mmCIF file of C-alpha atoms and ligand atoms in Angstrom:
data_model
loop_
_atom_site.group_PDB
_atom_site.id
_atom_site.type_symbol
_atom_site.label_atom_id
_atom_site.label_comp_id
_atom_site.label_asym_id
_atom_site.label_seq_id
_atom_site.Cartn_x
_atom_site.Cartn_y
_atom_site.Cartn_z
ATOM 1 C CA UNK A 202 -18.343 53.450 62.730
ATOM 2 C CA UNK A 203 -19.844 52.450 59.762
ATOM 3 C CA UNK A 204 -23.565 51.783 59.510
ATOM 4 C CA UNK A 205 -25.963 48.554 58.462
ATOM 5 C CA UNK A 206 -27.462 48.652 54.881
ATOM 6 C CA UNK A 207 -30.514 46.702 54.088
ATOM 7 C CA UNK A 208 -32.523 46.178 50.932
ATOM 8 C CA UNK A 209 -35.903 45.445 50.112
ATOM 9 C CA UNK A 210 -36.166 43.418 46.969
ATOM 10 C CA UNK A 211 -39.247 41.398 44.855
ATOM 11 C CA UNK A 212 -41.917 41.923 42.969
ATOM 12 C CA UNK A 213 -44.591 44.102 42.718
ATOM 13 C CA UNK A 214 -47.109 44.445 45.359
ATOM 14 C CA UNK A 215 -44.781 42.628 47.958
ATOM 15 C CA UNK A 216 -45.172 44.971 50.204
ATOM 16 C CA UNK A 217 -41.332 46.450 49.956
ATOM 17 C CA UNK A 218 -42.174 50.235 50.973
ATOM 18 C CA UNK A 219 -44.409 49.261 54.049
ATOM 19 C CA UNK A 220 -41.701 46.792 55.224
ATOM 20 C CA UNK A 221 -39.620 49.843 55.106
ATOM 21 C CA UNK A 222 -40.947 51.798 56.641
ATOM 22 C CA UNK A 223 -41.899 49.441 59.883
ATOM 23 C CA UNK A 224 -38.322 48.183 60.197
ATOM 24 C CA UNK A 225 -36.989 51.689 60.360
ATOM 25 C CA UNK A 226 -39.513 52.229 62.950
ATOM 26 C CA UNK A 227 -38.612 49.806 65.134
ATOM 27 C CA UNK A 228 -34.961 50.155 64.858
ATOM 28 C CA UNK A 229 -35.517 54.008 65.110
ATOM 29 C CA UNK A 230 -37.240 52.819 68.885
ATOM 30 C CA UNK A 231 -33.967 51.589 69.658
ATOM 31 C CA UNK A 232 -32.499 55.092 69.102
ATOM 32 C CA UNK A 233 -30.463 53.923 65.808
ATOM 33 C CA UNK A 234 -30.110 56.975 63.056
ATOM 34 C CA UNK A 235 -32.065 55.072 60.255
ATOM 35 C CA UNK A 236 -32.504 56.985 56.332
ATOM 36 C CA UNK A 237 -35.049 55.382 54.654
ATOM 37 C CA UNK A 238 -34.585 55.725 50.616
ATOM 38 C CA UNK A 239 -35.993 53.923 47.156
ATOM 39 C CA UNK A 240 -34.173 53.166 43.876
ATOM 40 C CA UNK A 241 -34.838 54.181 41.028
ATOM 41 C CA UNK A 242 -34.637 58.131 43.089
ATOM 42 C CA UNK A 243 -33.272 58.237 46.512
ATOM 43 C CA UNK A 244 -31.336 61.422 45.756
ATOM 44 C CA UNK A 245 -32.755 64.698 43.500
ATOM 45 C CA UNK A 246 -30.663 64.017 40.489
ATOM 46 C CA UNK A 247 -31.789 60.199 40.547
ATOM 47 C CA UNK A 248 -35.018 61.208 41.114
ATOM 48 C CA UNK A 249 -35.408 63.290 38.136
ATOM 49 C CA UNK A 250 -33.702 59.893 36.260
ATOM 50 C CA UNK A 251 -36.833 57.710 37.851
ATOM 51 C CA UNK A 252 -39.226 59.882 36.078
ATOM 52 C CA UNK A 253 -37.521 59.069 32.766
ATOM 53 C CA UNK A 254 -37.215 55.370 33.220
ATOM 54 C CA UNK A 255 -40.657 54.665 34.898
ATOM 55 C CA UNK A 256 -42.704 57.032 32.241
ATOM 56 C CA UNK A 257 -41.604 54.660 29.585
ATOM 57 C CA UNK A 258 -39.637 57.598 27.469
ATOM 58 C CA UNK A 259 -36.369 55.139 27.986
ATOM 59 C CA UNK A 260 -37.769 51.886 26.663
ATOM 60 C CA UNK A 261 -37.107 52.033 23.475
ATOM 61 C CA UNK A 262 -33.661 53.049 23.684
ATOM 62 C CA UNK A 263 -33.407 49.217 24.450
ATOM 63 C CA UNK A 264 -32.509 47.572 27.929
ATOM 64 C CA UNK A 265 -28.622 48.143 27.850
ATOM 65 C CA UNK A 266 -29.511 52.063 27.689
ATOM 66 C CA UNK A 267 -31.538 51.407 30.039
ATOM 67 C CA UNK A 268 -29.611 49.731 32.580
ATOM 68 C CA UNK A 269 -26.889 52.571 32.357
ATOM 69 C CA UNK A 270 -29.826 54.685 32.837
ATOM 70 C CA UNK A 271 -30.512 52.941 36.452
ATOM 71 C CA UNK A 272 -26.407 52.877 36.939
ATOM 72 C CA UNK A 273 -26.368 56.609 36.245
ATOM 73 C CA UNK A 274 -29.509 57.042 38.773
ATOM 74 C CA UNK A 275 -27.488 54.690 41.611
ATOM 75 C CA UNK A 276 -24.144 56.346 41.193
ATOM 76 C CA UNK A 277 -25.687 59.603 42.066
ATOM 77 C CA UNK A 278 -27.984 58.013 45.018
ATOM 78 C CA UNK A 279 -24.627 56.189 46.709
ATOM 79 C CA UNK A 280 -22.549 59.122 46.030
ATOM 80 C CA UNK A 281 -25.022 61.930 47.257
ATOM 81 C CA UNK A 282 -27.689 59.666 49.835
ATOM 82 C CA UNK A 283 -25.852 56.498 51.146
ATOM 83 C CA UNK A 284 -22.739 56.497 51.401
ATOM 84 C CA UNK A 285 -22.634 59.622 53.897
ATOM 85 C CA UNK A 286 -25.156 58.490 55.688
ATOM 86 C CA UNK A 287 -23.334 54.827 56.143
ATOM 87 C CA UNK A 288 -20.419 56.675 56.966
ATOM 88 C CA UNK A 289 -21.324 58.600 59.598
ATOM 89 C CA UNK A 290 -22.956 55.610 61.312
ATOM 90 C CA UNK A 291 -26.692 55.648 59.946
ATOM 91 C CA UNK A 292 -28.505 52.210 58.992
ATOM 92 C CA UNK A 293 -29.847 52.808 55.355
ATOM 93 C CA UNK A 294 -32.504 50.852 53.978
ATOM 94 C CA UNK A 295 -32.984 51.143 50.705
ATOM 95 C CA UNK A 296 -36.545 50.058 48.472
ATOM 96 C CA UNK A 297 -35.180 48.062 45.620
ATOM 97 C CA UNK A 298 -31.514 48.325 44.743
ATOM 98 C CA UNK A 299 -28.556 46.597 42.664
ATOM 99 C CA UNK A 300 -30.284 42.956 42.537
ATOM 100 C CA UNK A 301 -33.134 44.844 40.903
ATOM 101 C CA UNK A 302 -31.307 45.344 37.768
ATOM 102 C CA UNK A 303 -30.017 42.417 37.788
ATOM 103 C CA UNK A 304 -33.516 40.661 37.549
ATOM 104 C CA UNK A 305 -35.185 43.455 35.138
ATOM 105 C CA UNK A 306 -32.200 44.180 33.429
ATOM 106 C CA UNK A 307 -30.101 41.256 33.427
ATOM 107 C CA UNK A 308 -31.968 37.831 33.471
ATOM 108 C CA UNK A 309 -35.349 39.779 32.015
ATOM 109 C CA UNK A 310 -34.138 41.825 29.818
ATOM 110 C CA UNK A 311 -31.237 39.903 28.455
ATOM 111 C CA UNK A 312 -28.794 42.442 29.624
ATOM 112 C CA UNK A 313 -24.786 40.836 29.481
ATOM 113 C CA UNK A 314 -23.904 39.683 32.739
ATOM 114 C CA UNK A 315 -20.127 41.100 32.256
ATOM 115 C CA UNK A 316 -22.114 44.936 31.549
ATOM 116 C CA UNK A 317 -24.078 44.762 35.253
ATOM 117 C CA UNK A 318 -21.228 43.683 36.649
ATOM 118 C CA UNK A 319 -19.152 46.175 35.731
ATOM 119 C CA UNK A 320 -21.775 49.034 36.326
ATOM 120 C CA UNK A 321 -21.675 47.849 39.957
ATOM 121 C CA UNK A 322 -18.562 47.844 40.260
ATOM 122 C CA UNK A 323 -18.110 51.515 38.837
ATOM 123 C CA UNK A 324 -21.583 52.543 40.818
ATOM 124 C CA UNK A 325 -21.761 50.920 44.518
ATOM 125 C CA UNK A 326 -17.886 50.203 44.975
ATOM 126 C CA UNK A 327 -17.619 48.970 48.915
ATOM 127 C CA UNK A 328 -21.664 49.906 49.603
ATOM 128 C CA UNK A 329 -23.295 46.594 49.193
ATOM 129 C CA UNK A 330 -25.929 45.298 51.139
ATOM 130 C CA UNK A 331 -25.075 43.816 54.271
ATOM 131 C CA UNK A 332 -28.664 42.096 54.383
ATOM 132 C CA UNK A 333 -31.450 41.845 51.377
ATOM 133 C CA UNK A 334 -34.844 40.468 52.069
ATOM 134 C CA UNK A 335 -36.582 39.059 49.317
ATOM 135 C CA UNK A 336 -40.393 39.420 49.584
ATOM 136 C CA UNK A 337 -42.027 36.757 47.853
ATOM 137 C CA UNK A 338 -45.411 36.612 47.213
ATOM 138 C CA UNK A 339 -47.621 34.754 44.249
ATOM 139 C CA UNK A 340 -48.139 37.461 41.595
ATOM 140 C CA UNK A 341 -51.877 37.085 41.940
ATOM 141 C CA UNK A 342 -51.458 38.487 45.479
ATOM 142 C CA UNK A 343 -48.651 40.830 44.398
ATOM 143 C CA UNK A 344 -51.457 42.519 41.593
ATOM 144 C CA UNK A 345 -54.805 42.191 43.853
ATOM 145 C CA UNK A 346 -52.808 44.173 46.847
ATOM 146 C CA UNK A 347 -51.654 47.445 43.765
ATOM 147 C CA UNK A 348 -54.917 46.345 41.561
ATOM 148 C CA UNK A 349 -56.796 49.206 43.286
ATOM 149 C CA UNK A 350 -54.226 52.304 43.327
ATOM 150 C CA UNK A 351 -56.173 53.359 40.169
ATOM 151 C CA UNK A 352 -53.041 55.221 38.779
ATOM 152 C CA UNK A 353 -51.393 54.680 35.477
ATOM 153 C CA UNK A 354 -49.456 51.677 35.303
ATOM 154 C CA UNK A 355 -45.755 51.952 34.708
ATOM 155 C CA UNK A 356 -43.420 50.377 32.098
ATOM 156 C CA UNK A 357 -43.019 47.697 34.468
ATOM 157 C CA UNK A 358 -46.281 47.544 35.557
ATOM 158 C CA UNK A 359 -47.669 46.803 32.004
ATOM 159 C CA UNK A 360 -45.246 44.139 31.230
ATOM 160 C CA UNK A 361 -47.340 40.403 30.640
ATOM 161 C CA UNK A 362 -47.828 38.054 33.608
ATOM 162 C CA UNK A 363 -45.501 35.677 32.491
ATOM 163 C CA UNK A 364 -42.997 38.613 32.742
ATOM 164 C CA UNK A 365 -43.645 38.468 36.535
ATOM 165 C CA UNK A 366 -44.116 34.898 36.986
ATOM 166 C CA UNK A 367 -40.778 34.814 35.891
ATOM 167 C CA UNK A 368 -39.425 37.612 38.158
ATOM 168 C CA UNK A 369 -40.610 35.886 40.795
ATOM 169 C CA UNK A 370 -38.664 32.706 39.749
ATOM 170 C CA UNK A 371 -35.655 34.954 39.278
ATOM 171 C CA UNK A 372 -35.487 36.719 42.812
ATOM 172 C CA UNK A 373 -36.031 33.175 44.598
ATOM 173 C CA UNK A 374 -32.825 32.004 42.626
ATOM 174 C CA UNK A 375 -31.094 34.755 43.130
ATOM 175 C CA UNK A 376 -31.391 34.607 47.135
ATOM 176 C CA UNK A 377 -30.271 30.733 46.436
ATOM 177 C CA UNK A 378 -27.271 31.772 45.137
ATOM 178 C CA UNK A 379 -26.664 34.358 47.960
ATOM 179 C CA UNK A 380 -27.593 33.018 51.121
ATOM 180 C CA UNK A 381 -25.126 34.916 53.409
ATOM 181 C CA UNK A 382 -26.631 38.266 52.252
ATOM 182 C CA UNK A 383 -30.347 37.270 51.085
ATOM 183 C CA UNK A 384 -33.145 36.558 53.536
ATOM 184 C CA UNK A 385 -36.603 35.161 51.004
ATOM 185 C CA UNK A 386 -39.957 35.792 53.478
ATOM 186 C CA UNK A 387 -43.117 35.121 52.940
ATOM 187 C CA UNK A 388 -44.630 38.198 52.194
ATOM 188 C CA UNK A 389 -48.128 37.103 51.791
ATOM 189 C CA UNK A 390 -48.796 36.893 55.954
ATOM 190 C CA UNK A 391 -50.380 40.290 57.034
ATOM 191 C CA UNK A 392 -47.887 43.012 57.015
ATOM 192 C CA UNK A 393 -47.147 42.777 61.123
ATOM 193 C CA UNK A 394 -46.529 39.221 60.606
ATOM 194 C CA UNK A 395 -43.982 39.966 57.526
ATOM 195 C CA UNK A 396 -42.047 42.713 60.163
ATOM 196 C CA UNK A 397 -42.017 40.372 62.581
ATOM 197 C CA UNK A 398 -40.096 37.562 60.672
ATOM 198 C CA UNK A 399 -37.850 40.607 59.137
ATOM 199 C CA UNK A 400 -37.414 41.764 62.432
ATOM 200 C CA UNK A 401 -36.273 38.283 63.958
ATOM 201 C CA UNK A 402 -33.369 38.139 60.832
ATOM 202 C CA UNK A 403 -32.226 41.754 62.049
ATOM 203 C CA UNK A 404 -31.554 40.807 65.413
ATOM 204 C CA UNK A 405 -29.757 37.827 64.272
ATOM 205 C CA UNK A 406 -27.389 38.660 61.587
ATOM 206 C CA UNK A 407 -27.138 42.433 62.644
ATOM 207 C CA UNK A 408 -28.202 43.472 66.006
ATOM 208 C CA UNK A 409 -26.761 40.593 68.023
ATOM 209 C CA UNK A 410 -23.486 40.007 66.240
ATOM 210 C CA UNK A 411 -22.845 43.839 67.078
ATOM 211 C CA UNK A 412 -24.098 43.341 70.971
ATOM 212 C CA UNK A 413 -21.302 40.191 71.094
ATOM 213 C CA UNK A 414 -18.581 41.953 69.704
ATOM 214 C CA UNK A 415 -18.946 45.080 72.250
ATOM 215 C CA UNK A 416 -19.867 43.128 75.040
ATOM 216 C CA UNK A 417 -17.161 43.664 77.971
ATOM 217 C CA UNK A 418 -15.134 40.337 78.654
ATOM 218 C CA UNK A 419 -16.180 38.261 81.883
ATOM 219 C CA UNK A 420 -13.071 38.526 84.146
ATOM 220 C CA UNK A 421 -10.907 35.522 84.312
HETATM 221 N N1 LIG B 172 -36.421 48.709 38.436
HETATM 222 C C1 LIG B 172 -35.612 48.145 37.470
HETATM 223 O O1 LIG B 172 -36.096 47.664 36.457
HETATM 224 N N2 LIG B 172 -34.266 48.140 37.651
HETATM 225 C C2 LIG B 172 -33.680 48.670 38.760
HETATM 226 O O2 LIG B 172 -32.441 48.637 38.874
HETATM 227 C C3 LIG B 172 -34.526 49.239 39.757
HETATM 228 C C4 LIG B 172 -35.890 49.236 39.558
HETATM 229 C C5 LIG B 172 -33.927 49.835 40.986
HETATM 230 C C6 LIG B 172 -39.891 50.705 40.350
HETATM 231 O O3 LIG B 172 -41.197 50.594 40.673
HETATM 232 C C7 LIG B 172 -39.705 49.854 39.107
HETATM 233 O O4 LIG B 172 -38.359 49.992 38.653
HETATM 234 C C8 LIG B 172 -39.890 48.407 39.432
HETATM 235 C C9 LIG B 172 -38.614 47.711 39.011
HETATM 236 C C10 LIG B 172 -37.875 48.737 38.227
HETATM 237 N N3 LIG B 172 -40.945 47.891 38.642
HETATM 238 N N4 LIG B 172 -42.046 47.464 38.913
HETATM 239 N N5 LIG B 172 -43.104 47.069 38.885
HETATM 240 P P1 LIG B 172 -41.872 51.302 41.903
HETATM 241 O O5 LIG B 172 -40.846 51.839 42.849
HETATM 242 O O6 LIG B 172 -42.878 52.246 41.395
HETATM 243 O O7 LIG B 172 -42.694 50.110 42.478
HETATM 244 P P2 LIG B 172 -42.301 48.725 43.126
HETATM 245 O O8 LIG B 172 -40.892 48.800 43.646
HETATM 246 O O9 LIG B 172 -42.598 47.634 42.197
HETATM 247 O O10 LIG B 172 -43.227 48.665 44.405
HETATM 248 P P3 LIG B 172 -44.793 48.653 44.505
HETATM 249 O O11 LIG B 172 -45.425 47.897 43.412
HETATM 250 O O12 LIG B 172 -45.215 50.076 44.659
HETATM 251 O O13 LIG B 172 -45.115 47.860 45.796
HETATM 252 P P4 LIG B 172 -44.348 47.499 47.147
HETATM 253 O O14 LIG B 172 -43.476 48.629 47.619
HETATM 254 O O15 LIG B 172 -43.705 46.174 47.017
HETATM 255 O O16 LIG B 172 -45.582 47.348 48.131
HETATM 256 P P5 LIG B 172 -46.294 48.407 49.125
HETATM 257 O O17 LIG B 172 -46.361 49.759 48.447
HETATM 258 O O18 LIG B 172 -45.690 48.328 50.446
HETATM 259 O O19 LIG B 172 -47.716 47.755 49.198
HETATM 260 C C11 LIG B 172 -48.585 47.740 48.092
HETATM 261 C C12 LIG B 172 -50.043 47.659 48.628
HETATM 262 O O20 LIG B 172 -50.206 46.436 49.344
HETATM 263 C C13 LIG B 172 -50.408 48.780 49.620
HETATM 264 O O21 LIG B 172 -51.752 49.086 49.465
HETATM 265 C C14 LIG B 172 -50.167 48.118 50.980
HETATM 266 O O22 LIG B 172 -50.966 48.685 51.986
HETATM 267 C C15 LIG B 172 -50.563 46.692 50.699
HETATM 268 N N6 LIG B 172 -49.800 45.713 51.496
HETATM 269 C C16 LIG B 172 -48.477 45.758 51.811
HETATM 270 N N7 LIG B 172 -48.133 44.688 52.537
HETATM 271 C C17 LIG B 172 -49.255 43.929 52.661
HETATM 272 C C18 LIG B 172 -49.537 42.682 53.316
HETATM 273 N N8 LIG B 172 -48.579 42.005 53.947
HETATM 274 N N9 LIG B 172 -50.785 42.200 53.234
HETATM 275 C C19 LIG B 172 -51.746 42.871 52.570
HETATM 276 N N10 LIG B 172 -51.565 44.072 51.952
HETATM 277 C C20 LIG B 172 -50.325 44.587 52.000
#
């Protein structure tokens, strides 16, 4: 049987990696096989890739180098990390994936539409996302919550509000124009309230749809 994949998507300081890791906690309770992974990285080769395009040594190669950069780092991360572990029956949730270059890459960075398309379609083939929450969050809160990690910011980090102002915009309009696969929370409750309303959208578009469709038939 083939497993559930979720993605984490939104800006930064949404709160993506510790919504990760208490959804696969909980499903983990329920004695589901969960692999928890992050893009860019999620596999060695890929991870070696993340170091490149998060160090800023890519940048100035320009953002369509870039974004073949990221579809050279997911190829080997679907090929090598989820794909195998969908197939064996695993739930994978991923931190950040495809609609992440299509928001830096794509609407931010200008990147043609027709290129990201066809990058998917060469990278992720039949792995999409079966559910993607978008955690939204003002960008004030997003910065105050990472403000005091007191590490070197990253090439995205050190891009200009407006830049995330607008990313903001750009995930909210993205889930718009997906709403079968894109759930938007607010991310800016405490972080048991955000599981909680991320929880309630797993039982109902993936844990209950499963339940119905293996429940035993009432006799006629
Ligand atoms: N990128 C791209 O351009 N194209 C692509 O295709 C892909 C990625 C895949 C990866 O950054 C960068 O790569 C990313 C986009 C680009 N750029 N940026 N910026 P990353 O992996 O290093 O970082 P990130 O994905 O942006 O995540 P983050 O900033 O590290 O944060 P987060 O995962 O969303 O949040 P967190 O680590 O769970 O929480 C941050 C802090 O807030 C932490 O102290 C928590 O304890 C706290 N927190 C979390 N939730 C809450 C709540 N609810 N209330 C209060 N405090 C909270």
């Amino acid at each position: 049987m083939r497993g559930s994949f979720i993605t984490f998507e939104g800006g930064e300081g949404s709160g993506k990696s510790t919504q990760v890791a208490l959804l696969a906690d909980r499903l983990r309770l329920r004695g589901i096989e969960v692999v928890t992974t992050r893009e860019p990285g999620g596999s060695p080769g890929a991870e070696a890739m993340r170091l490149l395009l998060l160090n800023g040594v890519i940048k100035p190669l320009g953002p369509t180098a870039e974004t073949m950069i990221f579809a050279a780092a997911r190829d080997d991360h679907v090929q090598t990390t989820i794909a195998p572990a969908l197939a064996r029956g695993a739930w994978v949730i991923c931190d950040r994936f495809l609609d992440s270059t299509r928001i830096y890459q794509g609407v931010l960075g200008n990147v043609d539409r027709r290129i990201i398309r066809a990058l998917e379609r060469a990278t992720v083939g039949d792995a999409m996302p079966g559910l993607t929450f978008v955690l939204d969050v003002p960008v004030e809160v997003g910065f105050a919550r990472v403000s005091d990690r007191g590490q070197i910011k990253d090439r995205f980090e050190s891009e200009e509000i407006e830049f995330h102002i607008q990313l903001r915009e750009a995930f909210l309009d993205l889930a718009r124009d997906e709403p079968k696969r894109c759930v938007v929370i607010d991310a800016s409750q405490s972080p048991e309230a955000v599981a909680t309303r991320i929880w309630l959208a797993v039982v109902e578009r993936l844990l209950k749809p499963r339940t119905t469709k293996t429940a035993p038939r009432a006799a006629s």
